[in-house]
Coordinates of C-alpha atoms and ligand atoms in Angstrom, one line a residue:
M209 CA -19.5 -3.4 0.0
E210 CA -20.1 -3.4 3.7
L211 CA -16.8 -3.8 5.5
R212 CA -18.3 -4.8 8.9
G213 CA -17.5 -8.4 9.6
R214 CA -15.1 -8.8 6.7
N215 CA -11.5 -9.9 7.1
A216 CA -8.7 -7.7 5.9
L217 CA -5.0 -8.2 5.4
V218 CA -2.9 -5.0 5.4
T219 CA 0.8 -5.4 4.5
G220 CA 3.2 -3.0 6.1
G221 CA 0.4 -2.2 8.6
A222 CA 2.4 -1.6 11.7
Q223 CA 3.1 2.1 11.4
R224 CA 2.8 5.3 9.3
V225 CA 0.3 5.0 6.3
G226 CA -0.3 1.3 6.9
A227 CA -1.3 1.8 10.5
A228 CA -3.8 4.6 9.5
I229 CA -5.4 2.2 7.0
V230 CA -5.6 -0.5 9.7
R231 CA -7.4 1.9 12.1
A232 CA -9.8 3.1 9.3
L233 CA -10.8 -0.4 8.4
A234 CA -11.2 -1.5 12.0
D235 CA -13.3 1.6 12.5
A236 CA -15.5 0.4 9.6
G237 CA -15.9 -2.9 11.5
A238 CA -13.4 -5.1 9.6
N239 CA -11.3 -7.7 11.3
I240 CA -7.6 -7.1 10.6
F241 CA -4.4 -9.1 10.0
I242 CA -1.5 -6.7 10.3
H243 CA 1.5 -7.8 8.3
Y244 CA 5.0 -6.6 9.3
N245 CA 8.6 -7.2 8.5
T246 CA 10.8 -5.5 11.2
S247 CA 8.1 -3.7 13.2
G248 CA 6.8 -6.6 15.2
E249 CA 6.4 -4.7 18.5
A250 CA 4.4 -1.9 16.9
A251 CA 2.3 -4.4 14.9
H252 CA 1.3 -6.4 18.0
E253 CA 0.6 -3.2 20.0
L254 CA -1.6 -1.9 17.2
A255 CA -3.4 -5.3 17.1
A256 CA -4.1 -5.0 20.8
E257 CA -5.4 -1.4 20.4
I258 CA -7.7 -2.6 17.5
R259 CA -9.1 -5.5 19.5
E260 CA -10.2 -3.0 22.2
T261 CA -12.6 -1.5 19.6
G262 CA -14.4 -4.9 19.3
V263 CA -13.0 -6.4 16.1
A264 CA -10.6 -9.3 15.8
A265 CA -6.9 -8.4 15.1
H266 CA -3.7 -10.4 14.7
A267 CA -0.3 -9.6 13.4
G268 CA 2.4 -11.7 11.7
P269 CA 5.7 -11.3 9.9
A270 CA 6.9 -11.9 6.3
D271 CA 9.9 -10.5 4.5
L272 CA 8.4 -9.6 1.1
S273 CA 11.9 -9.3 -0.5
D274 CA 11.3 -13.1 -1.0
P275 CA 7.9 -13.1 -2.7
T276 CA 7.7 -16.9 -2.5
C277 CA 6.5 -16.3 1.1
T278 CA 3.2 -14.7 -0.2
P279 CA 1.0 -17.9 -0.2
G280 CA 2.1 -18.6 3.3
L281 CA 1.2 -15.1 4.5
I282 CA -2.3 -15.5 3.0
A283 CA -2.6 -18.9 4.7
T284 CA -1.5 -17.5 8.1
A285 CA -3.9 -14.6 7.9
T286 CA -6.8 -17.0 6.8
E287 CA -6.0 -19.3 9.7
A288 CA -6.1 -16.4 12.1
L289 CA -9.3 -14.7 10.9
G290 CA -11.1 -16.9 8.3
A291 CA -11.4 -16.1 4.6
I292 CA -9.6 -12.9 3.7
S293 CA -11.9 -10.8 1.4
L294 CA -10.0 -7.4 1.7
L295 CA -6.3 -7.0 0.7
V296 CA -4.4 -3.8 1.0
N297 CA -0.8 -3.9 -0.4
S298 CA 0.9 -1.0 1.5
A299 CA 4.4 -2.5 2.2
S300 CA 7.1 -1.0 0.1
S301 CA 10.7 -0.1 0.1
F302 CA 12.0 3.4 -0.9
P303 CA 15.7 3.1 -1.8
R304 CA 17.6 6.0 -3.2
D305 CA 19.1 5.2 -6.7
T306 CA 19.4 6.7 -10.1
L307 CA 19.6 5.1 -13.6
A308 CA 23.4 5.8 -13.5
D309 CA 24.0 3.9 -10.2
L310 CA 21.3 1.3 -10.3
T311 CA 22.4 -2.3 -9.8
I312 CA 20.7 -5.5 -11.0
D313 CA 20.5 -6.7 -7.4
G314 CA 19.1 -3.4 -6.2
L315 CA 16.5 -3.3 -8.9
R316 CA 15.5 -6.9 -8.2
E317 CA 15.0 -6.3 -4.5
T318 CA 12.9 -3.2 -5.0
I319 CA 10.8 -4.9 -7.7
D320 CA 10.4 -7.9 -5.4
V321 CA 9.1 -6.0 -2.4
S322 CA 7.0 -3.3 -4.2
L323 CA 5.7 -5.2 -7.2
T324 CA 6.3 -9.0 -7.3
A325 CA 5.0 -9.5 -3.7
P326 CA 1.7 -7.5 -4.3
I327 CA 1.2 -9.5 -7.5
F328 CA 1.7 -12.9 -5.9
L329 CA -0.2 -11.9 -2.7
T330 CA -3.1 -11.0 -4.9
Q331 CA -2.8 -14.3 -6.8
A332 CA -2.8 -16.3 -3.5
Y333 CA -5.6 -14.1 -2.0
A334 CA -7.8 -14.6 -5.1
A335 CA -7.2 -18.4 -5.1
S336 CA -8.2 -18.5 -1.4
L337 CA -11.4 -16.5 -1.7
P338 CA -14.5 -18.7 -1.6
S339 CA -16.4 -18.6 -4.9
D340 CA -19.5 -17.2 -3.3
T341 CA -17.7 -14.2 -1.7
T342 CA -16.8 -10.9 -3.3
G343 CA -13.5 -9.2 -2.6
A344 CA -11.6 -6.0 -3.1
V345 CA -7.9 -5.1 -3.3
V346 CA -6.2 -1.7 -2.9
N347 CA -2.6 -1.2 -3.9
L348 CA -0.6 1.8 -2.6
S349 CA 1.1 3.5 -5.5
D350 CA 2.7 6.9 -6.0
S351 CA 1.4 9.8 -8.1
R352 CA 5.0 10.4 -9.4
T353 CA 4.8 7.4 -11.7
T354 CA 3.7 9.8 -14.4
S355 CA 6.3 12.5 -13.5
P356 CA 9.1 10.2 -12.4
Y357 CA 11.5 10.7 -9.5
Q358 CA 15.1 10.6 -10.7
R359 CA 16.5 9.7 -7.3
H360 CA 14.2 6.8 -6.5
F361 CA 14.5 5.1 -9.9
A362 CA 13.8 1.5 -9.1
Y363 CA 11.0 2.4 -6.8
T364 CA 9.3 4.5 -9.5
I365 CA 9.6 1.7 -12.0
A366 CA 8.1 -0.7 -9.4
K367 CA 5.2 1.6 -8.7
G368 CA 4.6 2.1 -12.5
G369 CA 4.3 -1.6 -12.7
L370 CA 1.9 -1.7 -9.8
D371 CA -0.3 0.8 -11.7
T372 CA -0.4 -1.5 -14.7
F373 CA -0.9 -4.5 -12.5
T374 CA -3.9 -2.8 -10.9
R375 CA -5.6 -2.4 -14.2
A376 CA -4.6 -5.9 -15.5
A377 CA -5.8 -7.6 -12.2
A378 CA -9.1 -5.7 -12.3
T379 CA -9.7 -7.2 -15.7
A380 CA -8.6 -10.7 -14.7
L381 CA -10.4 -10.9 -11.4
G382 CA -13.7 -9.2 -12.1
P383 CA -16.6 -9.6 -11.4
Q384 CA -15.8 -11.3 -8.1
I385 CA -12.9 -9.1 -7.0
R386 CA -12.4 -5.4 -7.6
V387 CA -8.8 -4.1 -7.8
N388 CA -7.9 -0.4 -7.4
A389 CA -5.0 1.8 -6.3
V390 CA -4.4 4.9 -4.3
A391 CA -1.5 7.0 -5.7
L392 CA 0.0 9.1 -2.9
G393 CA 1.9 12.3 -3.1
V394 CA 3.7 14.2 -0.3
V395 CA 2.0 12.6 2.7
L396 CA 4.7 11.9 5.3
P397 CA 8.4 12.6 5.5
P398 CA 10.4 9.6 4.4
A399 CA 12.7 7.9 7.0
G400 CA 15.4 10.2 8.1
H401 CA 13.6 13.5 7.3
D402 CA 11.5 15.8 9.4
D403 CA 8.4 17.9 9.0
D404 CA 10.3 20.9 7.7
Y405 CA 11.6 18.8 4.9
V406 CA 8.1 17.6 3.9
N407 CA 6.6 21.1 4.3
Q408 CA 9.2 22.5 1.9
L409 CA 8.4 19.8 -0.6
A410 CA 4.7 20.4 -0.3
A411 CA 5.0 24.2 -0.9
A412 CA 5.3 23.4 -4.6
L413 CA 1.9 21.7 -4.6
P414 CA -1.4 23.3 -5.7
L415 CA -2.7 22.5 -2.1
A416 CA 0.6 23.7 -0.6
A417 CA 0.6 21.4 2.4
P418 CA 1.5 17.7 3.1
G419 CA -1.6 15.4 3.2
G420 CA -0.9 13.3 6.3
V421 CA -2.2 9.8 6.6
K422 CA -5.9 10.3 7.1
P423 CA -6.9 11.3 3.5
V424 CA -5.1 8.2 2.3
A425 CA -6.8 5.9 4.7
H426 CA -10.1 7.5 3.8
A427 CA -9.5 6.9 0.1
V428 CA -8.6 3.3 0.7
R429 CA -11.7 2.7 2.7
A430 CA -13.8 4.4 0.1
L431 CA -12.4 2.3 -2.7
L432 CA -13.0 -0.9 -0.8
E433 CA -16.6 0.1 -0.1
N434 CA -17.5 1.3 -3.6
D435 CA -19.0 -1.6 -5.6
F436 CA -18.8 0.1 -9.0
I437 CA -15.1 1.2 -9.1
T438 CA -12.4 -1.2 -10.4
G439 CA -9.1 -0.8 -12.2
D440 CA -8.9 2.9 -11.1
I441 CA -6.0 4.8 -9.6
V442 CA -7.1 7.6 -7.3
R443 CA -4.5 10.3 -6.6
V444 CA -4.3 11.6 -3.1
D445 CA -1.5 14.0 -3.7
G446 CA -2.6 17.6 -3.1
G447 CA -2.5 18.2 -6.9
G448 CA 1.1 17.0 -7.2
H449 CA 0.4 15.3 -10.5
L450 CA -0.3 18.8 -12.0
T451 CA 3.3 19.8 -11.4
T452 CA 5.7 18.9 -14.1
A453 CA 8.6 16.4 -13.8
T454 CA 11.1 19.2 -13.8
T455 CA 9.4 21.4 -11.2
A456 CA 8.0 18.6 -9.0
P457 CA 9.8 18.1 -5.7
D458 CA 12.2 15.1 -5.7
A459 CA 12.7 13.7 -2.3
Ligands
NAP633 N1 4.7 8.3 2.8 C1 4.5 8.9 1.7 O1 4.5 10.2 1.6 C2 4.2 8.1 0.4 C3 4.3 8.8 -0.8 C4 4.0 8.0 -2.0 C5 3.7 6.7 -1.9 N2 3.7 6.1 -0.7 C6 3.4 4.6 -0.6 O2 2.4 4.4 0.3 C7 2.7 3.2 1.0 C8 2.8 3.4 2.5 O3 3.7 4.5 2.7 P1 4.6 4.6 4.0 O4 5.3 5.8 4.0 O5 3.8 4.2 5.2 O6 5.6 3.4 3.7 P2 7.0 3.0 4.4 O7 6.9 3.5 5.8 O8 8.1 3.4 3.6 O9 6.9 1.4 4.3 C9 5.8 0.7 4.8 C10 6.2 -0.6 5.4 O10 6.7 -1.5 4.3 C11 7.3 -2.5 5.0 N3 8.4 -3.1 4.3 C12 9.5 -2.6 3.8 N4 10.3 -3.5 3.3 C13 9.7 -4.7 3.5 C14 10.1 -6.0 3.2 N5 11.2 -6.4 2.6 N6 9.2 -7.0 3.5 C15 8.0 -6.7 4.1 N7 7.6 -5.4 4.4 C16 8.5 -4.5 4.1 C17 7.9 -2.0 6.3 O11 7.4 -2.8 7.4 P3 8.2 -3.0 8.8 O12 8.2 -1.6 9.4 O13 7.4 -4.0 9.6 O14 9.6 -3.4 8.5 C18 7.3 -0.6 6.4 O15 6.7 -0.2 7.7 C19 3.9 2.6 0.4 O16 3.6 1.7 -0.6 C20 4.6 3.8 -0.2 O17 5.4 3.5 -1.3 C21 4.0 6.8 0.5

């Protein structure tokens, strides 16, 4: 699939991994709608930067902890750019909880942002895609769904659901729409942690270094472009999936 001239919606696109994906897709010639929640200033600055490269770019807010907003977000992005044929679900929360201290409200909120919102965004996106247009979705998952975090319990459950959703949606939406995921490992320090922290975590990996955002953006672009991959989950984790649940770093 040639990305040039296509319209993409990237959730959580204002900074960090999402912003790298925005830049990679703009570099491929796609027009971008940058979704944000609290990072409005960064999102609008990034949209202005992207427009300088010659593609169209807009930004708009939605709080995905209320997934009923998802059809409205697709409608807003479509109004800004035209039909959206590329969807990247990168927005996510990363709360700290364990099975012992998990609450029903906490679990619901994490599932809403990181699983229910991507599901219903995909539903609204698929319904809005013209029948003569192909499309592609990439979900941002976590390579630790198979060697679960103990201190990000709800998040891990949500990402495990996102993996299953990726496969189920690929089956439901083919042949018009391909659906894949990129499962990240130690890429960037989470909020409140510095590079030393992430370097220490990465020391346990086969590739012994944090990945940074570029390999993730590269993988997202490759999955959007490749017309014969659907229902796949590509790990970009420095080999982190080869470490066991007990020896893997737990942020
Ligand atoms: N960074 C890593 O090393 C790593 C590792 C494994 C998996 N991942 C996954 O890769 C993706 C990108 O990673 P990241 O580190 O860039 O993520 P992040 O910084 O933790 O979050 C990305 C964005 O999600 C948005 N978000 C959070 N709560 C939201 C809500 N209620 N409604 C709407 N948006 C909300 C935020 O947007 P605003 O800033 O606008 O509020 C935030 O900028 C995520 O899905 C993450 O789970 C990352």
